[in-house]
Short mmCIF file of C-alpha atoms and ligand atoms in Angstrom, two decimals:
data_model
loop_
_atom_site.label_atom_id
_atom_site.label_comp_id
_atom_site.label_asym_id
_atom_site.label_seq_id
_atom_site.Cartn_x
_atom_site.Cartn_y
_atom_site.Cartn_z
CA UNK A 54 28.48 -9.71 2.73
CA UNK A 55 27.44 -11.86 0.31
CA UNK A 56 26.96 -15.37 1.74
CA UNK A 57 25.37 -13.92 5.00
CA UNK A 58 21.34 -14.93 5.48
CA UNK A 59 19.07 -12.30 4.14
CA UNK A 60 17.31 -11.43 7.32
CA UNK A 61 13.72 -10.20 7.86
CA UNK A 62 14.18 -6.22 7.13
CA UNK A 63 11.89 -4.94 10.75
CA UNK A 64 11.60 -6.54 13.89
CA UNK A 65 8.48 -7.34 15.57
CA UNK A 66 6.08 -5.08 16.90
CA UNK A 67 2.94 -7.23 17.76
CA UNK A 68 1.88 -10.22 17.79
CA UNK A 69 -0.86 -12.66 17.39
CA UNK A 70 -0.99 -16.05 18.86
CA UNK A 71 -1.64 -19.17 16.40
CA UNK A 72 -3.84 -22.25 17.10
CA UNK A 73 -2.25 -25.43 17.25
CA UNK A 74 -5.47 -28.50 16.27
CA UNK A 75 -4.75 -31.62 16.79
CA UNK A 76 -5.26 -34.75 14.02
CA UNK A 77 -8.55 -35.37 15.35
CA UNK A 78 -9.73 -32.19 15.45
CA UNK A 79 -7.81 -31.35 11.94
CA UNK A 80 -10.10 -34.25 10.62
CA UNK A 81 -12.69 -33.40 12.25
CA UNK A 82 -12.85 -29.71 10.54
CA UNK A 83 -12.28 -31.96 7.28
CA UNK A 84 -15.44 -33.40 7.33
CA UNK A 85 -17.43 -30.38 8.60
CA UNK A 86 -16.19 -28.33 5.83
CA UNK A 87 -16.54 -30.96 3.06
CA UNK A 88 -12.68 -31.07 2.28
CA UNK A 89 -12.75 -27.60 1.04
CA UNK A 90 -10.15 -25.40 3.33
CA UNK A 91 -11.95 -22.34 2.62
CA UNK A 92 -14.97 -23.69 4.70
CA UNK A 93 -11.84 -23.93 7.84
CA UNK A 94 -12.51 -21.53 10.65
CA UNK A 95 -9.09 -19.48 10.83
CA UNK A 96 -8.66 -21.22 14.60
CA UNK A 97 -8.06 -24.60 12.81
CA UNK A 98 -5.42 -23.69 10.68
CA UNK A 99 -1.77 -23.57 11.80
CA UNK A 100 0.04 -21.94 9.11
CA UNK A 101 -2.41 -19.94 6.89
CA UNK A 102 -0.93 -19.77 2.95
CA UNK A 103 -4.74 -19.85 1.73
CA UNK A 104 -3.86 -16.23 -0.14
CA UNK A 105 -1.15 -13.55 0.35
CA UNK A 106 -4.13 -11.24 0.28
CA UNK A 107 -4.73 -8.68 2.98
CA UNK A 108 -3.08 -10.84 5.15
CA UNK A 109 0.21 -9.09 5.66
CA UNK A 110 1.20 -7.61 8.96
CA UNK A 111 1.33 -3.57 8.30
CA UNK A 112 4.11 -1.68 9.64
CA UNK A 113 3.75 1.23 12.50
CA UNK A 114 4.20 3.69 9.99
CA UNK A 115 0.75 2.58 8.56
CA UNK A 116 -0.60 2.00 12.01
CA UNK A 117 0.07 5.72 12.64
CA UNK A 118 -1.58 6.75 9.43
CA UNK A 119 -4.27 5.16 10.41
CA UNK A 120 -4.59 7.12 13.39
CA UNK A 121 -4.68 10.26 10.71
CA UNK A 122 -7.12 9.27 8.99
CA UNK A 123 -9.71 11.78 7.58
CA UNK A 124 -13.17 10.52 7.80
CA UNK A 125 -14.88 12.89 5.44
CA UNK A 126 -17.14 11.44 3.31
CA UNK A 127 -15.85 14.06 0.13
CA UNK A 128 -12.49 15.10 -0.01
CA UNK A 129 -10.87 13.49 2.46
CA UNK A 130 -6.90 14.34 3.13
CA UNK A 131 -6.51 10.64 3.36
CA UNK A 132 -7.91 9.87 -0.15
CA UNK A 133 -5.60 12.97 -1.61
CA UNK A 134 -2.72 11.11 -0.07
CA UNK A 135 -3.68 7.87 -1.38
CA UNK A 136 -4.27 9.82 -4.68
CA UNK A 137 -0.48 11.15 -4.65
CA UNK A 138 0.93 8.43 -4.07
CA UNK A 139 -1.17 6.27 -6.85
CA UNK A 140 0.11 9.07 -9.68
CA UNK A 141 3.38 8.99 -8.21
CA UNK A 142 3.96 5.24 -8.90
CA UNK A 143 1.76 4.71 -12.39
CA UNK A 144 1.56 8.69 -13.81
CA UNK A 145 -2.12 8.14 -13.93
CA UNK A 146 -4.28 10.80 -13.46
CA UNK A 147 -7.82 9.23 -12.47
CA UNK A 148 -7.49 7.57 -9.79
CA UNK A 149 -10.77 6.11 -8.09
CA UNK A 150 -10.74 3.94 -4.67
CA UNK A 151 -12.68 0.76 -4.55
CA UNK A 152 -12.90 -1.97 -1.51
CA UNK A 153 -10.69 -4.61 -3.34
CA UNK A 154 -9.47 -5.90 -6.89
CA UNK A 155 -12.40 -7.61 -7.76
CA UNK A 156 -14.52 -4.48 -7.38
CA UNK A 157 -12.23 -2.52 -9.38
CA UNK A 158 -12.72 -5.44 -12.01
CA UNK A 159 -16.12 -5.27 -11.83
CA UNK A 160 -16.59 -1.44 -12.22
CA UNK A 161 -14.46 -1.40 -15.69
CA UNK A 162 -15.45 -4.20 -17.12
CA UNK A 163 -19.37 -2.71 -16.39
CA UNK A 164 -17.90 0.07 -18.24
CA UNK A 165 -16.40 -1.04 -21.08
CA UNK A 166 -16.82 -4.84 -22.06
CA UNK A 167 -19.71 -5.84 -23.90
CA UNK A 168 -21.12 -9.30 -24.41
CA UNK A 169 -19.84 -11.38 -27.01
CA UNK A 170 -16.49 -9.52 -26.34
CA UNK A 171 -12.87 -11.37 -26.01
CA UNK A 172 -10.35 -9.93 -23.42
CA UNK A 173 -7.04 -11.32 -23.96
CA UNK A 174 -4.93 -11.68 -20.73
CA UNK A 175 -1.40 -13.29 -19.73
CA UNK A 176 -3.54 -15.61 -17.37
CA UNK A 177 -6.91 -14.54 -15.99
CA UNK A 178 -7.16 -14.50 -12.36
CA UNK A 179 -10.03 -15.95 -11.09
CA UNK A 180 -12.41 -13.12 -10.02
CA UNK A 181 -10.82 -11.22 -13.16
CA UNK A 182 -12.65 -14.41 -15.10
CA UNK A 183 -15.33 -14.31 -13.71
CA UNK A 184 -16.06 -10.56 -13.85
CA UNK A 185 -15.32 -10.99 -17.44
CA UNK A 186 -17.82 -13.94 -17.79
CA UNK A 187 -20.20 -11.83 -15.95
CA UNK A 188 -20.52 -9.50 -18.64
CA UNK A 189 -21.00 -12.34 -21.19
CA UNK A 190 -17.89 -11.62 -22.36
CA UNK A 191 -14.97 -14.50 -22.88
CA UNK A 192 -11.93 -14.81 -21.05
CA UNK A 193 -9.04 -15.72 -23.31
CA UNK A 194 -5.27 -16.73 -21.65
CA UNK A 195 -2.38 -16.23 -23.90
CA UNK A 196 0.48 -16.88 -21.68
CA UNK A 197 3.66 -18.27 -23.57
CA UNK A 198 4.33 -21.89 -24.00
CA UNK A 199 6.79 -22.06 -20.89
CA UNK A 200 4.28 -20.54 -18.53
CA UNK A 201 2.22 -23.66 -18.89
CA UNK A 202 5.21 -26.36 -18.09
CA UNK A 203 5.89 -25.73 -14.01
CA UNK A 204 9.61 -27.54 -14.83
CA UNK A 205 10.86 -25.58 -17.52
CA UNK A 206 13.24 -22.89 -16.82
CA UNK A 207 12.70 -19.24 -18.03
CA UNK A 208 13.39 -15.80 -16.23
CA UNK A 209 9.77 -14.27 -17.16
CA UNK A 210 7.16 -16.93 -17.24
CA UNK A 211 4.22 -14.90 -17.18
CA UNK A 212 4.88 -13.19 -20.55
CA UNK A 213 2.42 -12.99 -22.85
CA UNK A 214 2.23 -15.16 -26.44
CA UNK A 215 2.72 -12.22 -28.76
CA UNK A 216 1.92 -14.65 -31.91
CA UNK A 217 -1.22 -15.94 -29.83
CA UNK A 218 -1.95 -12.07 -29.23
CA UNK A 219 -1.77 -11.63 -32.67
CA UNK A 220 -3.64 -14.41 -33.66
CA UNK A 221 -6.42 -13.53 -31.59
CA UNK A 222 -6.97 -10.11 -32.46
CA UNK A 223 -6.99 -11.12 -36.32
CA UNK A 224 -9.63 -14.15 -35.66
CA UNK A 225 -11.62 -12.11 -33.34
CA UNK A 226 -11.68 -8.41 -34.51
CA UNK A 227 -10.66 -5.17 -32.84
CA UNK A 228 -14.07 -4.19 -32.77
CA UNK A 229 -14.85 -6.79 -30.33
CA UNK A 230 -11.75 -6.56 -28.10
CA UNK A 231 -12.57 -3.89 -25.37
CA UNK A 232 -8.31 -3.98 -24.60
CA UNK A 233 -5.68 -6.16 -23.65
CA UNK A 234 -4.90 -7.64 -20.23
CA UNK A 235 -1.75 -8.01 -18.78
CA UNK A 236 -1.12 -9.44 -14.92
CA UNK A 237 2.07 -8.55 -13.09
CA UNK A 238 2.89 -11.18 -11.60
CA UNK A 239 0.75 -13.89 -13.56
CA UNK A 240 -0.28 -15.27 -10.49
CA UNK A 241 -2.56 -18.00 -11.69
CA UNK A 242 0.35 -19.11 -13.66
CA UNK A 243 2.48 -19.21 -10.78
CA UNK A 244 3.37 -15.45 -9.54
CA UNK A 245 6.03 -15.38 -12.17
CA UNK A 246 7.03 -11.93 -14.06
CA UNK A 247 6.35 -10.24 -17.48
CA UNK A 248 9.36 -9.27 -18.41
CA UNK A 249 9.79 -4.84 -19.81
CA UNK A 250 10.68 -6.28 -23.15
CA UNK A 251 6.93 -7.97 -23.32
CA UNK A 252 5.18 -5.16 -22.24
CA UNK A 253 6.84 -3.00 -24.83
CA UNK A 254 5.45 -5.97 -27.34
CA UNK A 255 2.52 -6.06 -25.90
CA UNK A 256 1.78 -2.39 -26.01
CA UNK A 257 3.30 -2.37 -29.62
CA UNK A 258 0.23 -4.70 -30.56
CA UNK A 259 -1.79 -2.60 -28.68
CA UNK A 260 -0.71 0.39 -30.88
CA UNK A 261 -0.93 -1.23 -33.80
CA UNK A 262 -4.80 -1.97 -33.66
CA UNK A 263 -5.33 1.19 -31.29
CA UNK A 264 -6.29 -0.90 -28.36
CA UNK A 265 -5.96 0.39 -25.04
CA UNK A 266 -3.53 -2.39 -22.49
CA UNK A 267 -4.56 -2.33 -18.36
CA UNK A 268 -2.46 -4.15 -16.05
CA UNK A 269 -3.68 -5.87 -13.79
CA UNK A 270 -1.13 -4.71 -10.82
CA UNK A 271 -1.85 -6.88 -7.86
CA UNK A 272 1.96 -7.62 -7.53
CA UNK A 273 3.42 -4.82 -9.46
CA UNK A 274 6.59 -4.25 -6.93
CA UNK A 275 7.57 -7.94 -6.98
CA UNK A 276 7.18 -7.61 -10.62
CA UNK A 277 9.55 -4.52 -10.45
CA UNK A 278 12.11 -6.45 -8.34
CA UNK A 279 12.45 -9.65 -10.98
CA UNK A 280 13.01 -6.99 -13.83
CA UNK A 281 15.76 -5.60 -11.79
CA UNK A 282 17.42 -8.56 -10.85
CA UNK A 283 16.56 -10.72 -14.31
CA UNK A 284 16.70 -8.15 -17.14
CA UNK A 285 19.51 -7.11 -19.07
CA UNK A 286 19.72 -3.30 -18.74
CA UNK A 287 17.50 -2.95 -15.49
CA UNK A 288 19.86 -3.77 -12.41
CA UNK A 289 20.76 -0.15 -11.76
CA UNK A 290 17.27 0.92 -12.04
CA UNK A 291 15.36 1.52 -8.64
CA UNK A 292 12.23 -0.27 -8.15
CA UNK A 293 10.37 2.68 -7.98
CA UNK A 294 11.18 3.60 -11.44
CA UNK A 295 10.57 0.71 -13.05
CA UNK A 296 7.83 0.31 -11.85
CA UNK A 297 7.06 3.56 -13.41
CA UNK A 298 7.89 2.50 -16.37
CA UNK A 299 5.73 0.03 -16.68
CA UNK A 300 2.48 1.93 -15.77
CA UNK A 301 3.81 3.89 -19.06
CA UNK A 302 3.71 1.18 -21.14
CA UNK A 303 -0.32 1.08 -20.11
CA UNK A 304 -3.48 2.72 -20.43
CA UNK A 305 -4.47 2.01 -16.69
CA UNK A 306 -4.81 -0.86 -14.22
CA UNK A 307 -6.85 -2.48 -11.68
CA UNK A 308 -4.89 -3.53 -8.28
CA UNK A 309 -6.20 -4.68 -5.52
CA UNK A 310 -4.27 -2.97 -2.13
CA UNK A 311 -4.48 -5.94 -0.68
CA UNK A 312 -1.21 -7.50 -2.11
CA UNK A 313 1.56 -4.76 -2.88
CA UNK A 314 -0.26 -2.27 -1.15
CA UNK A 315 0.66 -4.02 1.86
CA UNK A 316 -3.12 -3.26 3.50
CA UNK A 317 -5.70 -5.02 4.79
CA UNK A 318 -8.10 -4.30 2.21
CA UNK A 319 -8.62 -1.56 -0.54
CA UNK A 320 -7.97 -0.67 -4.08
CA UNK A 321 -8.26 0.97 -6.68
CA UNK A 322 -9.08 1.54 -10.57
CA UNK A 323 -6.46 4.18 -12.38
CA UNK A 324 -6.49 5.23 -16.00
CA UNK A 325 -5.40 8.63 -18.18
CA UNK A 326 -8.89 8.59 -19.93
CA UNK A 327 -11.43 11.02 -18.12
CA UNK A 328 -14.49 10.20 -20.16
CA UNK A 329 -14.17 6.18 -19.55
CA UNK A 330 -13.12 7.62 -15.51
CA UNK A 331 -16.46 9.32 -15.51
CA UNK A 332 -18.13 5.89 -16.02
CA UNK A 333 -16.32 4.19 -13.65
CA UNK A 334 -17.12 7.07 -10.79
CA UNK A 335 -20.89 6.63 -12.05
CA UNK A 336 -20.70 3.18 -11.39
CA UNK A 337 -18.95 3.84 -8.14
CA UNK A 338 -21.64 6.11 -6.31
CA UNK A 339 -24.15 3.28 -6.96
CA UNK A 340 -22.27 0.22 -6.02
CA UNK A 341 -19.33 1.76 -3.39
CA UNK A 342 -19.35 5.06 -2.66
CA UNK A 343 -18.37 8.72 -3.15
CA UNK A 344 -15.47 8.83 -5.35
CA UNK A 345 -13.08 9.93 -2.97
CA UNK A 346 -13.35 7.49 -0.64
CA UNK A 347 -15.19 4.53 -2.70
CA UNK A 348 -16.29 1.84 0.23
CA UNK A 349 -13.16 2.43 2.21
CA UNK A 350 -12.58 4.43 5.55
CA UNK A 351 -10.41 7.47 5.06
CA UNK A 352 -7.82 5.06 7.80
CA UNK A 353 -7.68 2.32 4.88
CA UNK A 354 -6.55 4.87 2.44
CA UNK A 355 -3.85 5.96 4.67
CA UNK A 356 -2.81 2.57 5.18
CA UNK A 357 -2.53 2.01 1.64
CA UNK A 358 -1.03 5.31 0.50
CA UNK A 359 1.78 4.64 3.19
CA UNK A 360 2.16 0.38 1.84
CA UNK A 361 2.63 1.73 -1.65
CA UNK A 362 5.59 3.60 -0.13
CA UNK A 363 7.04 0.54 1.75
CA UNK A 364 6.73 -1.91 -1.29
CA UNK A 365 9.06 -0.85 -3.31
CA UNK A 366 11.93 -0.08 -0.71
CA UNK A 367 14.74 -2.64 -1.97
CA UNK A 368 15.65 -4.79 1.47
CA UNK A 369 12.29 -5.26 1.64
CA UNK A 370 11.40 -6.49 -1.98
CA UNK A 371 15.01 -8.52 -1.60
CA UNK A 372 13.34 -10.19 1.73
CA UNK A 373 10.20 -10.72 0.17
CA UNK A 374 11.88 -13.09 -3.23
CA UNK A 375 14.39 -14.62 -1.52
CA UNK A 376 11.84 -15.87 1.19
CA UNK A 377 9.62 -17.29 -0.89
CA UNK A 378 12.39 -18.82 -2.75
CA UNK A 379 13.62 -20.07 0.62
CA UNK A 380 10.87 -22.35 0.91
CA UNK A 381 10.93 -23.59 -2.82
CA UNK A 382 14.35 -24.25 -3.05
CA UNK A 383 14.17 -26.33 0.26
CA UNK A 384 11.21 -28.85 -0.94
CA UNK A 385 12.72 -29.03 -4.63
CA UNK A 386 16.01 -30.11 -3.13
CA UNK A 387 14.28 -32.60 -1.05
CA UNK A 388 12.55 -34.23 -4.93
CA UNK A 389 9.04 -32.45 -4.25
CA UNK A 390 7.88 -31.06 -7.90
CA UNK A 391 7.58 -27.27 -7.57
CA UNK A 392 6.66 -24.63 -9.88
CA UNK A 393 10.43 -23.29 -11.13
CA UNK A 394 11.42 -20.75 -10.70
CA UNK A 395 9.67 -19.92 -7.73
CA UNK A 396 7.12 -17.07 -8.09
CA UNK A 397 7.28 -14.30 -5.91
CA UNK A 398 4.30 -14.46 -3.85
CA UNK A 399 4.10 -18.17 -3.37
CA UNK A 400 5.09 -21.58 -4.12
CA UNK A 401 3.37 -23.91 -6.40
CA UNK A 402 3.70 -27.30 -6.14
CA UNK A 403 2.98 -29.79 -8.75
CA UNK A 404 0.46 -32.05 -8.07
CA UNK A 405 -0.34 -33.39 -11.58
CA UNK A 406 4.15 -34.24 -10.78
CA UNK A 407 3.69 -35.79 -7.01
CA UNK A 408 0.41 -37.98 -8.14
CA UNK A 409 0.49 -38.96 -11.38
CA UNK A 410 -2.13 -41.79 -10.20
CA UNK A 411 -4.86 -39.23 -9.47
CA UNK A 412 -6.59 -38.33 -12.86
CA UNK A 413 -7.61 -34.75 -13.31
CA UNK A 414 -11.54 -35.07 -12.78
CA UNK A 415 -10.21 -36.20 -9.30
CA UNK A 416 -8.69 -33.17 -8.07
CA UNK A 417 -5.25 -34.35 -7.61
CA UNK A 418 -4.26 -30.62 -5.80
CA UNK A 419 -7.39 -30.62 -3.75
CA UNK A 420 -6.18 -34.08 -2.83
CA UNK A 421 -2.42 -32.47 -2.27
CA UNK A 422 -4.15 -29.63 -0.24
CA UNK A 423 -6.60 -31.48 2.13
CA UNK A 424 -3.11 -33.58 3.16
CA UNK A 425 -0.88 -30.97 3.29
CA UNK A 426 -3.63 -29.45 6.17
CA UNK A 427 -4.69 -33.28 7.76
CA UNK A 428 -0.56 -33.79 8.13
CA UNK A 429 0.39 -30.24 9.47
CA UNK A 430 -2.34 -27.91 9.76
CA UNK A 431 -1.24 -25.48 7.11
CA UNK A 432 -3.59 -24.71 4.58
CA UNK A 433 -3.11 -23.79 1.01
CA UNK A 434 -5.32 -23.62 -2.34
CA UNK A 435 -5.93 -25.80 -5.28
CA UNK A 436 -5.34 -23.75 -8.43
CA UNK A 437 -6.23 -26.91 -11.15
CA UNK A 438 -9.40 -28.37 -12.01
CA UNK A 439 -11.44 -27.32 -9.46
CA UNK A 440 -10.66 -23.84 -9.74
CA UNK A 441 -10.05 -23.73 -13.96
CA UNK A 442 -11.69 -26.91 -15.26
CA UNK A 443 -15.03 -26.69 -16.71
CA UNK A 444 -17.46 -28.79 -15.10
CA UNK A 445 -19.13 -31.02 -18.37
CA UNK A 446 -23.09 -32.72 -18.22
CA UNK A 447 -22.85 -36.29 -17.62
CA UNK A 448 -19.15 -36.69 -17.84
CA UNK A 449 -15.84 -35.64 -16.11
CA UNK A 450 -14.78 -32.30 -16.16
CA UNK A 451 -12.63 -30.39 -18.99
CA UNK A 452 -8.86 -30.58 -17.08
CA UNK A 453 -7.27 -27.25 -16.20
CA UNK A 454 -3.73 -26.53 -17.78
CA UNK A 455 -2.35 -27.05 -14.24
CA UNK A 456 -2.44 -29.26 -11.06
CA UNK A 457 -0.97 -27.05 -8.80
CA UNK A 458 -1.14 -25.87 -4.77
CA UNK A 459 -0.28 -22.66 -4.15
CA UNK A 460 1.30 -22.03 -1.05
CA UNK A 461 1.18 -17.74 -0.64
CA UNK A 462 3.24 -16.35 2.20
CA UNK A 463 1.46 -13.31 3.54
CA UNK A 464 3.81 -10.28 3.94
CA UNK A 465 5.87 -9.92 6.62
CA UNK A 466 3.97 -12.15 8.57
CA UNK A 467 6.08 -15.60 9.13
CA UNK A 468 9.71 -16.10 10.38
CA UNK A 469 12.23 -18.62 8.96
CA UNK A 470 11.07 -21.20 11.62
CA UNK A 471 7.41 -20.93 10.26
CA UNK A 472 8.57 -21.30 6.68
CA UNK A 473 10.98 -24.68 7.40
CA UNK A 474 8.02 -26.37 9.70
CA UNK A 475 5.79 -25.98 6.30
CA UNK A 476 8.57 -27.43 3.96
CA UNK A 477 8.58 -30.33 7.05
CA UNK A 478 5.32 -31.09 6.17
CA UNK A 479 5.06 -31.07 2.23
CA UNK A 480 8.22 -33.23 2.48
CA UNK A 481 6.47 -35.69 4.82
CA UNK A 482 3.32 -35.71 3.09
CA UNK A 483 5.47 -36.02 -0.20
CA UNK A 484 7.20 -38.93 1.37
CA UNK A 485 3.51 -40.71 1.29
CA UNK A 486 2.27 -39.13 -1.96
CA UNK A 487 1.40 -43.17 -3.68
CA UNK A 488 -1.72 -43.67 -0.68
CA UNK A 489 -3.01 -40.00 -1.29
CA UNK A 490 -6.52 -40.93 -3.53
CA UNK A 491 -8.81 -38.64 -5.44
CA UNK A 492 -12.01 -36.50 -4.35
CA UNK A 493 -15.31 -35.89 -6.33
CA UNK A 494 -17.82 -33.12 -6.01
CA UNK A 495 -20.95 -33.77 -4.35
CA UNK A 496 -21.96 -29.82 -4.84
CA UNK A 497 -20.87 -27.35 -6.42
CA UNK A 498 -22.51 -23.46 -7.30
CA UNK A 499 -22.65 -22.18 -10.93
CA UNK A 500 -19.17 -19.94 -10.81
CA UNK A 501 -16.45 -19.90 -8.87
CA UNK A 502 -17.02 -22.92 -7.56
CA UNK A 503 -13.54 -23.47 -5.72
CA UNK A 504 -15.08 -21.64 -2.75
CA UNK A 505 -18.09 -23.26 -1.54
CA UNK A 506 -17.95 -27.16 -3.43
CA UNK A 507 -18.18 -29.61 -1.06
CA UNK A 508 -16.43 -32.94 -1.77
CA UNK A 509 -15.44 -36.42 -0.77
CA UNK A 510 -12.93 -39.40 -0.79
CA UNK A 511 -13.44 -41.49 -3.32
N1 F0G B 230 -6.15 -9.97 -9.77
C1 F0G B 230 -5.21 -10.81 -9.26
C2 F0G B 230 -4.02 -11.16 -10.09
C3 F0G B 230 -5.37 -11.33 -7.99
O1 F0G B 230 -4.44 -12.15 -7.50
C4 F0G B 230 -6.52 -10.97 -7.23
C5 F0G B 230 -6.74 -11.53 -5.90
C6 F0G B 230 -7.44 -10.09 -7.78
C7 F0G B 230 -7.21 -9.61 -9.05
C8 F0G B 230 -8.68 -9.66 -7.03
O2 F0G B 230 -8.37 -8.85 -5.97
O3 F0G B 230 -9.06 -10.14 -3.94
O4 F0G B 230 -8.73 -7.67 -3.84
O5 F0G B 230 -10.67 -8.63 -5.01
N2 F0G B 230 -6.12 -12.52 -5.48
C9 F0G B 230 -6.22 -13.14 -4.16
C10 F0G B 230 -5.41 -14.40 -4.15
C11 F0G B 230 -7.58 -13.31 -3.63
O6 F0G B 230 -5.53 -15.18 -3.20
O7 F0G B 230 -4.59 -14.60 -5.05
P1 F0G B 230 -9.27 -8.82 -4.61
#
């Protein structure tokens, strides 16, 4: 049936009523929050594509793990379930819970990454930065050349430079590389793939200089999914497996549960190496808890043992792409500038593309994102200058690579409808795109700004 729609793969079980503010009030929460959308209370939002992160609708299945869930503080069923099906997916054997991504960040890099060391990465995220920074460390992003052009064409844009990879580790020293990074799906370069064939380069490198490679595995089963359905050799190959295969090609990983593991919250730190495992559980007690539970309830671990299950079922990875492709395919064809192809967690679209008139140092996606959320009420995030520039004394800021909004679609969350009011508005507000103006920072905290700045008009 090959020209039939690819429907949503459940029906629904629950739901939750959404807010509809009007202009005035939509302004109004404007100026209260200082034009940044994260400062929006969730009742003045329509559509919500701030993050894809633990806001997914879970399935009954997890619901009724839930209601299983072990509460004992050490060795909890739940957290050998979530163990299970952690080594089942990657072949780790250390496998140690944390609250979120950025936690499991934080707890390796205490480990193992000194100051003064370089991490090479596809393209940092931005609490992977920052953790990195944190341990006065730098933050290096070697995606290839086509990962940093949102028009250009290429099946796996969040591969990583191999030359640049190269180049860094003979300018820099193995010696002062605690390992390499790799981010499936790169999503501050879009949500697009790293293709098998890079990882195998990647870990070659890796080899070569006996470095050890962690993925960071936020996406992992969407990454699975474009390797079946864009590489040569991989269509018969389940999800599941190669996914699988490329946990092999790594040392270990940090994921946050909150994306593929189609939870609310949770994740996790995984690795073959006991003695640098031993740290990380050290580090653990003091920070998040008893290792076999670390800061989650025993019903989180549940959750996410049973999501980890559900992600890589086929009809509902298929769903997942071709959704988010749904919505990209509809404002490209209407002459918006998009990220291409789309990612699979969200759309990008191009601001730098849409208002050439806005100068970097002026937030043209901040601009792009305030209007998409005065014009319709849905709110997404700048990923350019105010998230990656570098703010300079007494002068504008160093540009990010990008100007881009990113518009994530929560998991199984919208319908169809949802998706073509939002490609209503970014078309409208498109339409208008030459009386959009700039914004400057009137505050801003020392990292990750993107969060709390406040700005206004110029
Ligand atoms: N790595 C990547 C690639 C991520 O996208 C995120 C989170 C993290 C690490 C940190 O995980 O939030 O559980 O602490 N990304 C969310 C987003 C917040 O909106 O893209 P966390």
């Amino acid at each position: 049936m090959p020209y039939r729609t690819i429907i949503e793969p459940f029906r629904i079980h629950s739901v939750e009523a959404i807010d509809f503010p009007d202009l005035p009030q939509r302004q109004a929460a404007l100026d209260r929050a200082g034009y940044n959308l994260f400062g929006l209370h969730a009742d003045e939002v329509i559509i919500d594509l701030l993050t894809d992160s633990g806001t997914g609708a879970m399935s009954s299945e997890q619901w009724a793990g839930m209601m299983r869930g072990d509460e004992s503080y050490a060795g909890s069923r739940s957290f050998y379930r979530f163990e299970a099906a952690i080594q089942k997916i990657t072949g780790y054997s250390e496998i140690i819970p944390t609250h979120q991504g950025r936690a499991a960040e934080r707890i390796l890099f205490a480990a193992i990454v000194s100051a003064g060391d370089v991490v090479p990465n596809n393209t940092h995220f931005d609490t992977t930065r920052a953790n990195v920074e944190y341990q006065d460390a730098e933050a290096r992003d070697l995606v290839i050349a086509e990962g940093r052009d949102p028009s250009v064409l290429h099946p796996f844009k969040g591969n990583m430079d191999i030359d640049a990879l190269e180049a860094t580790i003979a300018e820099v020293g193995v010696d002062r590389i605690p390992f390499v990074m790799v981010t499936v799906t790169n999503n501050s370069g879009g949500g697009q793939p790293v293709s098998m064939e890079n990882l195998r380069a990647v870990r070659a490198v890796c080899d070569r200089h006996d470095l050890p490679l962690i993925l960071d595995a936020c996406r992992f089963a969407e990454n699975a999914w474009f390797i079946n359905q864009r590489e040569p050799g991989y269509e018969d190959v389940s999800p599941l497996e190669i996914a699988q295969e490329m946990f092999s090609l790594a040392h270990g990983c940090t994921m946050s549960a909150k994306k593929d593991g189609l939870a609310n919250i949770g994740g996790f730190v995984a690795m073959n190496n006991p003695e640098v495992a031993q740290q990380c559980r050290n580090l653990l007690i003091l920070t998040e808890g008893f290792p076999t539970y670390g800061g989650l309830a025993g019903y989180d671990l549940e959750a996410i043992a049973q999501g980890l299950e559900e992600v890589l079922h086929p009809e509902y990875l298929r769903y997942r792409i071709r959704s988010t492709a749904y919505l990209a395919d509809k404002v490209h064809a209407a002459g918006v500038p998009v990220m291409r192809p789309p990612g699979g967690h969200a759309v990008y679209l191009d601001a730098k593309g849409l208002l050439p008139h806005i100068p970097a140092h002026a937030y043209p996606a901040q601009a792009l994102a305030v209007e998409l959320y005065r014009n319709g009420g849905v709110r997404g995030v700048e990923i350019g200058t105010v998230m990656f520039g570098k703010p300079v004394a007494d002068g504008p800021d160093e540009p990010a690579p990008m100007e881009l909004v990113r518009l994530a679609i929560p998991r199984r969350t919208y319908t169809q409808s949802h998706i073509d009011y939002v490609a209503e508005v970014v078309i409208d507000v498109a339409a208008e795109a030459e009386s959009i103006g700039g914004y400057r920072i009137v505050e801003q905290p020392p990292w990750l700004r993107h969060f709390t700045a406040r700005f206004e008009p110029i």
